[in-house]
């Protein structure tokens, strides 16, 4: 048998027991659907790595221009503060590109 422990509400910070919290009773289905809809973002194909200027998931293959030479295909996660500044991570590696003032750096590796 599991212990029943109280946990903090992410919105109010007040503690509650999960069995008695309002999300467990009121509109639980709609809350779950809303959470699921927020995460349905599919990766976009990249024709040229230097054209990435928005946050989101991307993927590339052997036909993509300016891709890392030693990685034939893969997935990317881009995080931008505006159209000209951001970071593009090559997922499942510790490599990334920095975009500063619209110019992409050489492929870097985290220490």
Tab-separated table of N, CA and C in Angstrom:
chain	number	residue	atom	x	y	z
A	1	UNK	N	0.836	-1.178	0.000
A	1	UNK	CA	0.000	0.000	0.000
A	1	UNK	C	0.881	1.241	0.000
A	2	UNK	N	0.536	2.226	-0.860
A	2	UNK	CA	1.303	3.456	-0.964
A	2	UNK	C	0.888	4.459	0.086
A	3	UNK	N	1.860	5.228	0.568
A	3	UNK	CA	1.537	6.314	1.476
A	3	UNK	C	0.837	7.419	0.704
A	4	UNK	N	-0.100	8.061	1.329
A	4	UNK	CA	-0.746	9.221	0.718
A	4	UNK	C	0.005	10.443	1.213
A	5	UNK	N	0.635	11.137	0.277
A	5	UNK	CA	1.425	12.308	0.641
A	5	UNK	C	0.804	13.546	0.021
A	6	UNK	N	0.938	14.626	0.699
A	6	UNK	CA	0.413	15.869	0.149
A	6	UNK	C	1.465	16.481	-0.770
A	7	UNK	N	0.995	17.158	-1.798
A	7	UNK	CA	1.875	17.794	-2.774
A	7	UNK	C	1.406	19.227	-3.004
A	8	UNK	N	2.308	20.122	-3.487
A	8	UNK	CA	1.902	21.514	-3.689
A	8	UNK	C	1.137	21.697	-4.997
A	9	UNK	N	0.135	22.559	-4.954
A	9	UNK	CA	-0.591	22.947	-6.163
A	9	UNK	C	0.355	23.811	-6.989
A	10	UNK	N	0.545	23.537	-8.297
A	10	UNK	CA	1.496	24.308	-9.099
A	10	UNK	C	1.064	25.763	-9.284
A	11	UNK	N	-0.204	26.063	-9.137
A	11	UNK	CA	-0.693	27.428	-9.349
A	11	UNK	C	-0.671	28.234	-8.055
A	12	UNK	N	-1.256	27.701	-6.992
A	12	UNK	CA	-1.382	28.458	-5.741
A	12	UNK	C	-0.248	28.187	-4.765
A	13	UNK	N	0.439	27.045	-4.889
A	13	UNK	CA	1.491	26.691	-3.972
A	13	UNK	C	0.998	26.064	-2.678
A	14	UNK	N	-0.320	26.027	-2.478
A	14	UNK	CA	-0.877	25.409	-1.274
A	14	UNK	C	-0.796	23.896	-1.402
A	15	UNK	N	-0.627	23.221	-0.276
A	15	UNK	CA	-0.536	21.766	-0.274
A	15	UNK	C	-1.929	21.138	-0.263
A	16	UNK	N	-2.037	19.971	-0.889
A	16	UNK	CA	-3.291	19.242	-0.948
A	16	UNK	C	-2.993	17.762	-1.023
A	17	UNK	N	-3.995	16.956	-0.766
A	17	UNK	CA	-3.903	15.511	-0.948
A	17	UNK	C	-4.494	15.205	-2.317
A	18	UNK	N	-3.785	14.485	-3.183
A	18	UNK	CA	-4.229	14.269	-4.562
A	18	UNK	C	-5.668	13.770	-4.692
A	19	UNK	N	-6.139	12.964	-3.790
A	19	UNK	CA	-7.487	12.416	-3.906
A	19	UNK	C	-8.553	13.485	-3.707
A	20	UNK	N	-8.218	14.602	-3.088
A	20	UNK	CA	-9.224	15.624	-2.802
A	20	UNK	C	-9.025	16.899	-3.604
A	21	UNK	N	-8.028	16.951	-4.460
A	21	UNK	CA	-7.754	18.167	-5.219
A	21	UNK	C	-8.809	18.375	-6.302
A	22	UNK	N	-9.071	19.622	-6.631
A	22	UNK	CA	-10.130	19.920	-7.599
A	22	UNK	C	-9.862	19.325	-8.980
A	23	UNK	N	-8.592	19.204	-9.405
A	23	UNK	CA	-8.312	18.616	-10.718
A	23	UNK	C	-8.659	17.130	-10.755
A	24	UNK	N	-8.686	16.497	-9.600
A	24	UNK	CA	-9.048	15.085	-9.552
A	24	UNK	C	-10.543	14.888	-9.689
A	25	UNK	N	-11.316	15.948	-9.571
A	25	UNK	CA	-12.762	15.820	-9.575
A	25	UNK	C	-13.399	16.641	-10.696
A	26	UNK	N	-13.027	17.913	-10.803
A	26	UNK	CA	-13.696	18.842	-11.710
A	26	UNK	C	-12.889	18.994	-13.004
A	27	UNK	N	-13.494	18.737	-14.126
A	27	UNK	CA	-12.906	18.960	-15.450
A	27	UNK	C	-11.559	18.266	-15.668
A	28	UNK	N	-11.377	17.114	-15.104
A	28	UNK	CA	-10.118	16.405	-15.286
A	28	UNK	C	-9.898	16.033	-16.752
A	29	UNK	N	-10.949	15.569	-17.432
A	29	UNK	CA	-10.815	15.198	-18.845
A	29	UNK	C	-10.384	16.377	-19.697
A	30	UNK	N	-11.013	17.520	-19.520
A	30	UNK	CA	-10.664	18.682	-20.335
A	30	UNK	C	-9.254	19.171	-20.006
A	31	UNK	N	-8.840	19.064	-18.749
A	31	UNK	CA	-7.489	19.467	-18.362
A	31	UNK	C	-6.448	18.574	-19.036
A	32	UNK	N	-6.677	17.282	-19.066
A	32	UNK	CA	-5.746	16.352	-19.709
A	32	UNK	C	-5.686	16.604	-21.211
A	33	UNK	N	-6.828	16.826	-21.856
A	33	UNK	CA	-6.842	17.101	-23.292
A	33	UNK	C	-6.093	18.392	-23.611
A	34	UNK	N	-6.247	19.393	-22.762
A	34	UNK	CA	-5.550	20.665	-22.967
A	34	UNK	C	-4.038	20.461	-22.871
A	35	UNK	N	-3.591	19.703	-21.891
A	35	UNK	CA	-2.161	19.420	-21.759
A	35	UNK	C	-1.630	18.645	-22.953
A	36	UNK	N	-2.384	17.688	-23.446
A	36	UNK	CA	-1.957	16.891	-24.598
A	36	UNK	C	-1.881	17.735	-25.858
A	37	UNK	N	-2.797	18.647	-26.055
A	37	UNK	CA	-2.807	19.483	-27.251
A	37	UNK	C	-1.634	20.453	-27.280
A	38	UNK	N	-1.103	20.829	-26.133
A	38	UNK	CA	0.026	21.749	-26.080
A	38	UNK	C	1.300	21.096	-26.584
A	39	UNK	N	1.397	19.794	-26.493
A	39	UNK	CA	2.640	19.109	-26.837
A	39	UNK	C	2.627	18.440	-28.207
A	40	UNK	N	1.623	18.643	-29.004
A	40	UNK	CA	1.555	18.010	-30.322
A	40	UNK	C	2.219	18.885	-31.377
A	41	UNK	N	3.507	19.090	-31.241
A	41	UNK	CA	4.275	19.851	-32.207
A	41	UNK	C	5.183	18.875	-32.930
A	42	UNK	N	5.012	18.773	-34.240
A	42	UNK	CA	5.795	17.821	-35.011
A	42	UNK	C	7.019	18.492	-35.611
A	43	UNK	N	8.056	17.722	-35.801
A	43	UNK	CA	9.302	18.243	-36.348
A	43	UNK	C	9.112	18.660	-37.804
A	44	UNK	N	9.754	19.755	-38.157
A	44	UNK	CA	9.695	20.316	-39.503
A	44	UNK	C	10.986	19.975	-40.240
A	45	UNK	N	10.866	19.592	-41.518
A	45	UNK	CA	12.051	19.273	-42.320
A	45	UNK	C	12.831	20.548	-42.631
A	46	UNK	N	14.165	20.468	-42.562
A	46	UNK	CA	15.041	21.605	-42.838
A	46	UNK	C	15.777	21.349	-44.145
A	47	UNK	N	15.608	22.261	-45.121
A	47	UNK	CA	16.329	22.140	-46.387
A	47	UNK	C	17.742	22.699	-46.272
A	48	UNK	N	17.895	23.751	-45.454
A	48	UNK	CA	19.193	24.395	-45.249
A	48	UNK	C	19.294	24.787	-43.777
A	49	UNK	N	20.310	24.302	-43.083
A	49	UNK	CA	20.463	24.566	-41.655
A	49	UNK	C	20.551	26.064	-41.361
A	50	UNK	N	21.115	26.829	-42.279
A	50	UNK	CA	21.289	28.264	-42.041
A	50	UNK	C	19.985	29.046	-42.136
A	51	UNK	N	18.902	28.402	-42.568
A	51	UNK	CA	17.619	29.089	-42.681
A	51	UNK	C	16.766	28.970	-41.418
A	52	UNK	N	17.231	28.241	-40.419
A	52	UNK	CA	16.456	28.108	-39.176
A	52	UNK	C	16.500	29.438	-38.433
A	53	UNK	N	15.312	29.998	-38.152
A	53	UNK	CA	15.246	31.268	-37.422
A	53	UNK	C	14.059	31.314	-36.460
A	54	UNK	N	13.567	30.147	-36.066
A	54	UNK	CA	12.438	30.083	-35.144
A	54	UNK	C	12.620	28.897	-34.206
A	55	UNK	N	12.024	29.008	-33.037
A	55	UNK	CA	12.089	27.917	-32.059
A	55	UNK	C	11.234	26.742	-32.514
A	56	UNK	N	11.642	25.542	-32.123
A	56	UNK	CA	10.836	24.367	-32.414
A	56	UNK	C	11.672	23.160	-32.746
A	57	UNK	N	10.990	22.034	-32.976
A	57	UNK	CA	11.687	20.812	-33.366
A	57	UNK	C	11.864	20.739	-34.885
A	58	UNK	N	13.003	20.261	-35.331
A	58	UNK	CA	13.306	20.130	-36.757
A	58	UNK	C	14.012	18.803	-36.987
A	59	UNK	N	14.076	18.380	-38.249
A	59	UNK	CA	14.878	17.217	-38.604
A	59	UNK	C	15.573	17.482	-39.924
A	60	UNK	N	16.693	16.801	-40.142
A	60	UNK	CA	17.460	16.956	-41.381
A	60	UNK	C	17.871	15.580	-41.874
A	61	UNK	N	18.244	15.517	-43.159
A	61	UNK	CA	18.711	14.260	-43.737
A	61	UNK	C	19.927	14.534	-44.604
A	62	UNK	N	20.328	13.531	-45.390
A	62	UNK	CA	21.534	13.668	-46.209
A	62	UNK	C	21.413	14.745	-47.288
A	63	UNK	N	20.198	15.195	-47.631
A	63	UNK	CA	20.005	16.225	-48.646
A	63	UNK	C	20.006	17.641	-48.084
A	64	UNK	N	20.068	17.790	-46.789
A	64	UNK	CA	20.040	19.110	-46.159
A	64	UNK	C	21.377	19.814	-46.362
A	65	UNK	N	21.308	21.085	-46.722
A	65	UNK	CA	22.516	21.880	-46.908
A	65	UNK	C	23.041	22.366	-45.563
A	66	UNK	N	24.360	22.546	-45.466
A	66	UNK	CA	25.038	23.080	-44.278
A	66	UNK	C	24.803	22.262	-43.010
A	67	UNK	N	24.586	20.978	-43.172
A	67	UNK	CA	24.384	20.102	-42.010
A	67	UNK	C	25.751	19.663	-41.488
A	68	UNK	N	25.797	19.132	-40.253
A	68	UNK	CA	27.070	18.622	-39.748
A	68	UNK	C	27.594	17.509	-40.657
A	69	UNK	N	28.844	17.567	-41.028
A	69	UNK	CA	29.413	16.636	-42.006
A	69	UNK	C	29.392	15.183	-41.535
A	70	UNK	N	29.570	14.961	-40.240
A	70	UNK	CA	29.678	13.588	-39.766
A	70	UNK	C	28.356	13.002	-39.271
A	71	UNK	N	27.258	13.730	-39.444
A	71	UNK	CA	25.945	13.237	-39.018
A	71	UNK	C	25.027	13.206	-40.242
A	72	UNK	N	24.716	12.020	-40.791
A	72	UNK	CA	23.935	11.948	-42.025
A	72	UNK	C	22.489	12.423	-41.884
A	73	UNK	N	21.852	12.158	-40.742
A	73	UNK	CA	20.493	12.629	-40.515
A	73	UNK	C	20.253	12.691	-39.017
A	74	UNK	N	19.273	13.517	-38.623
A	74	UNK	CA	19.028	13.641	-37.197
A	74	UNK	C	17.956	14.661	-36.883
A	75	UNK	N	17.802	14.926	-35.600
A	75	UNK	CA	16.790	15.844	-35.101
A	75	UNK	C	17.449	17.036	-34.425
A	76	UNK	N	16.775	18.167	-34.497
A	76	UNK	CA	17.275	19.412	-33.936
A	76	UNK	C	16.226	20.025	-33.020
A	77	UNK	N	16.687	20.758	-32.018
A	77	UNK	CA	15.778	21.563	-31.200
A	77	UNK	C	16.329	22.980	-31.203
A	78	UNK	N	15.531	23.904	-31.724
A	78	UNK	CA	15.948	25.302	-31.814
A	78	UNK	C	15.225	26.126	-30.760
A	79	UNK	N	15.986	27.030	-30.127
A	79	UNK	CA	15.431	27.949	-29.142
A	79	UNK	C	15.921	29.340	-29.496
A	80	UNK	N	14.987	30.220	-29.848
A	80	UNK	CA	15.327	31.568	-30.277
A	80	UNK	C	14.715	32.616	-29.361
A	81	UNK	N	15.466	33.710	-29.146
A	81	UNK	CA	14.917	34.852	-28.419
A	81	UNK	C	14.281	35.837	-29.393
A	82	UNK	N	14.778	35.884	-30.618
A	82	UNK	CA	14.196	36.665	-31.708
A	82	UNK	C	14.648	36.022	-33.018
A	83	UNK	N	14.367	36.651	-34.158
A	83	UNK	CA	14.695	36.027	-35.448
A	83	UNK	C	16.188	35.861	-35.705
A	84	UNK	N	17.028	36.606	-34.986
A	84	UNK	CA	18.460	36.592	-35.285
A	84	UNK	C	19.343	36.018	-34.190
A	85	UNK	N	18.756	35.586	-33.072
A	85	UNK	CA	19.575	35.104	-31.957
A	85	UNK	C	18.957	33.858	-31.348
A	86	UNK	N	19.771	32.804	-31.268
A	86	UNK	CA	19.262	31.574	-30.692
A	86	UNK	C	20.310	30.477	-30.663
A	87	UNK	N	19.845	29.288	-30.313
A	87	UNK	CA	20.695	28.098	-30.240
A	87	UNK	C	19.972	26.957	-30.936
A	88	UNK	N	20.699	26.172	-31.726
A	88	UNK	CA	20.148	24.989	-32.381
A	88	UNK	C	20.943	23.792	-31.892
A	89	UNK	N	20.275	22.911	-31.152
A	89	UNK	CA	20.925	21.730	-30.599
A	89	UNK	C	20.716	20.538	-31.527
A	90	UNK	N	21.747	19.732	-31.698
A	90	UNK	CA	21.634	18.471	-32.427
A	90	UNK	C	21.301	17.418	-31.373
A	91	UNK	N	20.066	16.938	-31.393
A	91	UNK	CA	19.609	16.030	-30.343
A	91	UNK	C	20.375	14.714	-30.356
A	92	UNK	N	20.491	14.111	-29.222
A	92	UNK	CA	21.215	12.869	-28.925
A	92	UNK	C	22.733	13.030	-29.063
A	93	UNK	N	23.202	14.267	-29.188
A	93	UNK	CA	24.634	14.557	-29.165
A	93	UNK	C	24.843	15.687	-28.170
A	94	UNK	N	26.065	16.078	-27.948
A	94	UNK	CA	26.319	17.246	-27.123
A	94	UNK	C	26.823	18.396	-27.991
A	95	UNK	N	26.314	18.452	-29.223
A	95	UNK	CA	26.733	19.464	-30.197
A	95	UNK	C	25.618	20.470	-30.445
A	96	UNK	N	26.015	21.689	-30.785
A	96	UNK	CA	25.037	22.749	-31.013
A	96	UNK	C	25.629	23.855	-31.888
A	97	UNK	N	24.746	24.674	-32.423
A	97	UNK	CA	25.117	25.872	-33.162
A	97	UNK	C	24.586	27.071	-32.395
A	98	UNK	N	25.320	28.161	-32.403
A	98	UNK	CA	24.812	29.424	-31.880
A	98	UNK	C	24.512	30.325	-33.066
A	99	UNK	N	23.382	30.992	-33.015
A	99	UNK	CA	23.042	31.975	-34.035
A	99	UNK	C	23.073	33.319	-33.341
A	100	UNK	N	23.998	34.170	-33.762
A	100	UNK	CA	24.150	35.499	-33.181
A	100	UNK	C	24.084	36.510	-34.314
A	101	UNK	N	23.172	37.448	-34.202
A	101	UNK	CA	22.922	38.460	-35.233
A	101	UNK	C	22.698	37.831	-36.603
A	102	UNK	N	22.011	36.698	-36.635
A	102	UNK	CA	21.646	36.043	-37.879
A	102	UNK	C	22.743	35.188	-38.493
A	103	UNK	N	23.898	35.054	-37.848
A	103	UNK	CA	24.997	34.263	-38.387
A	103	UNK	C	25.177	33.000	-37.551
A	104	UNK	N	25.233	31.866	-38.231
A	104	UNK	CA	25.398	30.576	-37.555
A	104	UNK	C	26.874	30.301	-37.309
A	105	UNK	N	27.180	29.895	-36.083
A	105	UNK	CA	28.561	29.553	-35.722
A	105	UNK	C	28.933	28.194	-36.313
A	106	UNK	N	30.204	27.844	-36.150
A	106	UNK	CA	30.635	26.483	-36.456
A	106	UNK	C	30.001	25.555	-35.434
A	107	UNK	N	29.940	24.273	-35.719
A	107	UNK	CA	29.398	23.300	-34.791
A	107	UNK	C	30.254	23.271	-33.521
A	108	UNK	N	29.595	23.472	-32.367
A	108	UNK	CA	30.312	23.497	-31.086
A	108	UNK	C	29.938	22.268	-30.283
A	109	UNK	N	30.779	21.977	-29.287
A	109	UNK	CA	30.520	20.823	-28.427
A	109	UNK	C	30.569	21.268	-26.975
A	110	UNK	N	29.558	20.803	-26.207
A	110	UNK	CA	29.543	21.128	-24.782
A	110	UNK	C	30.671	20.411	-24.078
A	111	UNK	N	31.227	21.073	-23.106
A	111	UNK	CA	32.347	20.477	-22.349
A	111	UNK	C	31.866	19.454	-21.361
